[in-house]
Amino acid sequence: MTMLRIALPNKGRLAEETRELFNDAGLEVRARSERALTASLGGVFEGVFVRAQDIPELVADGAADVGVTGWDLINESGRDLQSLADLEFGRCRLAVAASEDSRISSISDLEAGCRVAKSFPRLGSKFFAGGVL
């Protein structure tokens, strides 16, 4: 029988909540050590621990069958992936910010052609182009 490989976040709040979810479902995450890269999940599934932002790529490339990561990271990846379930944890908020000493108090204060640094280039470009996120 082939094990289902599940890409799981390796650290942070999302990792903690994911482990709790799996434990509550009776799929105890049993890793050999705190720094293990893989773990057995109830003997039927194998967990692969990676950075949350790498999970969309691993799933899209077939290195993992499914993964648990954020909506923002899935959309930012630009990969053709399907969201199967909202696990209702790990909420994030994307924000537009300017320094306090700037004259910018709203999006409408941005001049045409201005440069914007973005942590999420795809989502940021879509937002500034008037697309819905």
Short mmCIF file of C-alpha atoms in Angstrom, two decimals:
data_model
loop_
_atom_site.label_atom_id
_atom_site.label_comp_id
_atom_site.label_asym_id
_atom_site.label_seq_id
_atom_site.Cartn_x
_atom_site.Cartn_y
_atom_site.Cartn_z
CA MET A 1 0.00 0.00 0.00
CA THR A 2 1.31 3.45 -0.97
CA MET A 3 1.45 6.04 1.80
CA LEU A 4 -0.15 9.41 1.18
CA ARG A 5 2.54 12.11 1.55
CA ILE A 6 1.29 15.23 3.30
CA ALA A 7 3.43 18.40 3.27
CA LEU A 8 3.19 20.07 6.69
CA PRO A 9 4.56 23.40 7.91
CA ASN A 10 7.72 22.81 9.92
CA LYS A 11 7.48 25.69 12.39
CA GLY A 12 5.43 28.56 13.68
CA ARG A 13 1.80 28.96 14.63
CA LEU A 14 0.55 27.18 11.49
CA ALA A 15 2.73 24.15 12.33
CA GLU A 16 1.45 24.02 15.90
CA GLU A 17 -2.20 24.23 14.87
CA THR A 18 -1.68 21.64 12.13
CA ARG A 19 -0.12 19.16 14.57
CA GLU A 20 -3.01 19.74 16.98
CA LEU A 21 -5.54 19.12 14.18
CA PHE A 22 -3.87 15.85 13.18
CA ASN A 23 -3.58 14.72 16.80
CA ASP A 24 -7.28 15.49 17.38
CA ALA A 25 -8.09 13.40 14.29
CA GLY A 26 -6.22 10.44 15.79
CA LEU A 27 -3.22 10.87 13.49
CA GLU A 28 -0.49 11.49 16.04
CA VAL A 29 2.57 13.10 14.50
CA ARG A 30 5.39 10.72 15.47
CA ALA A 31 8.77 12.11 14.47
CA ARG A 32 12.12 10.65 15.51
CA SER A 33 13.28 14.04 16.75
CA GLU A 34 12.24 17.67 16.97
CA ARG A 35 14.23 18.39 13.78
CA ALA A 36 13.04 15.39 11.74
CA LEU A 37 12.08 16.04 8.13
CA THR A 38 9.45 13.29 8.00
CA ALA A 39 7.06 11.62 10.43
CA SER A 40 4.56 8.81 10.49
CA LEU A 41 0.94 9.90 10.78
CA GLY A 42 -0.98 6.90 12.04
CA GLY A 43 0.96 4.50 9.84
CA VAL A 44 -1.13 5.29 6.75
CA PHE A 45 0.18 8.79 6.02
CA GLU A 46 3.66 10.26 5.93
CA GLY A 47 4.22 13.87 6.96
CA VAL A 48 6.96 15.86 5.25
CA PHE A 49 8.00 18.97 7.20
CA VAL A 50 8.91 21.99 5.07
CA ARG A 51 8.53 25.77 5.08
CA ALA A 52 4.88 26.77 4.65
CA GLN A 53 5.74 28.86 1.57
CA ASP A 54 7.31 25.79 -0.13
CA ILE A 55 4.23 23.59 0.26
CA PRO A 56 2.36 24.80 -2.87
CA GLU A 57 5.44 24.02 -4.99
CA LEU A 58 5.90 20.54 -3.48
CA VAL A 59 2.26 19.64 -4.10
CA ALA A 60 2.21 21.11 -7.62
CA ASP A 61 5.41 19.24 -8.52
CA GLY A 62 4.14 15.94 -7.07
CA ALA A 63 6.70 15.67 -4.24
CA ALA A 64 3.72 15.62 -1.85
CA ASP A 65 0.17 14.44 -2.51
CA VAL A 66 -1.50 17.17 -0.43
CA GLY A 67 -0.37 19.90 1.94
CA VAL A 68 -1.48 22.22 4.70
CA THR A 69 -0.57 25.86 4.12
CA GLY A 70 -2.10 29.31 3.82
CA TRP A 71 -4.43 30.63 1.13
CA ASP A 72 -2.06 33.57 0.63
CA LEU A 73 0.87 31.25 -0.09
CA ILE A 74 -1.17 29.11 -2.49
CA ASN A 75 -2.27 32.16 -4.46
CA GLU A 76 1.15 33.78 -4.38
CA SER A 77 2.72 30.62 -5.83
CA GLY A 78 0.75 31.02 -9.06
CA ARG A 79 0.54 27.24 -9.34
CA ASP A 80 -2.62 25.47 -10.49
CA LEU A 81 -3.77 24.02 -7.17
CA GLN A 82 -7.16 23.22 -5.73
CA SER A 83 -8.13 24.22 -2.18
CA LEU A 84 -9.83 21.20 -0.63
CA ALA A 85 -10.82 22.57 2.78
CA ASP A 86 -10.65 25.68 4.93
CA LEU A 87 -9.26 24.37 8.22
CA GLU A 88 -10.30 27.63 9.92
CA PHE A 89 -6.98 28.42 11.55
CA GLY A 90 -3.84 30.30 10.61
CA ARG A 91 -5.62 33.44 9.49
CA CYS A 92 -3.45 36.19 8.07
CA ARG A 93 -3.98 39.76 7.02
CA LEU A 94 -2.23 41.45 4.13
CA ALA A 95 -1.73 45.18 4.66
CA VAL A 96 -0.52 48.20 2.71
CA ALA A 97 1.71 50.41 4.87
CA ALA A 98 3.62 53.69 4.51
CA SER A 99 6.03 55.42 6.86
CA GLU A 100 4.45 57.84 9.31
CA ASP A 101 6.40 60.79 7.93
CA SER A 102 5.12 60.24 4.36
CA ARG A 103 2.19 62.23 2.96
CA ILE A 104 0.39 58.96 2.19
CA SER A 105 -2.72 58.29 4.25
CA SER A 106 -4.68 56.16 1.76
CA ILE A 107 -4.19 54.16 -1.43
CA SER A 108 -5.51 57.12 -3.46
CA ASP A 109 -2.49 59.18 -2.28
CA LEU A 110 -0.10 56.95 -4.25
CA GLU A 111 1.18 58.65 -7.38
CA ALA A 112 0.99 56.86 -10.72
CA GLY A 113 4.21 55.01 -11.43
CA CYS A 114 5.40 55.01 -7.83
CA ARG A 115 7.44 52.02 -6.64
CA VAL A 116 5.96 49.66 -4.08
CA ALA A 117 7.92 47.00 -2.20
CA LYS A 118 5.86 43.82 -1.90
CA SER A 119 6.34 40.67 0.17
CA PHE A 120 3.67 39.05 -2.01
CA PRO A 121 4.41 40.28 -5.56
CA ARG A 122 1.57 38.42 -7.33
CA LEU A 123 -1.09 39.35 -4.78
CA GLY A 124 0.26 42.91 -4.50
CA SER A 125 0.23 43.42 -8.27
CA LYS A 126 -3.31 42.04 -8.47
CA PHE A 127 -4.43 44.37 -5.66
CA PHE A 128 -2.88 47.48 -7.21
CA ALA A 129 -4.29 46.57 -10.63
CA GLY A 130 -7.76 46.67 -9.07
CA GLY A 131 -8.24 42.91 -8.88
CA VAL A 132 -10.17 41.32 -6.07
CA LEU A 133 -8.13 39.25 -3.62
#
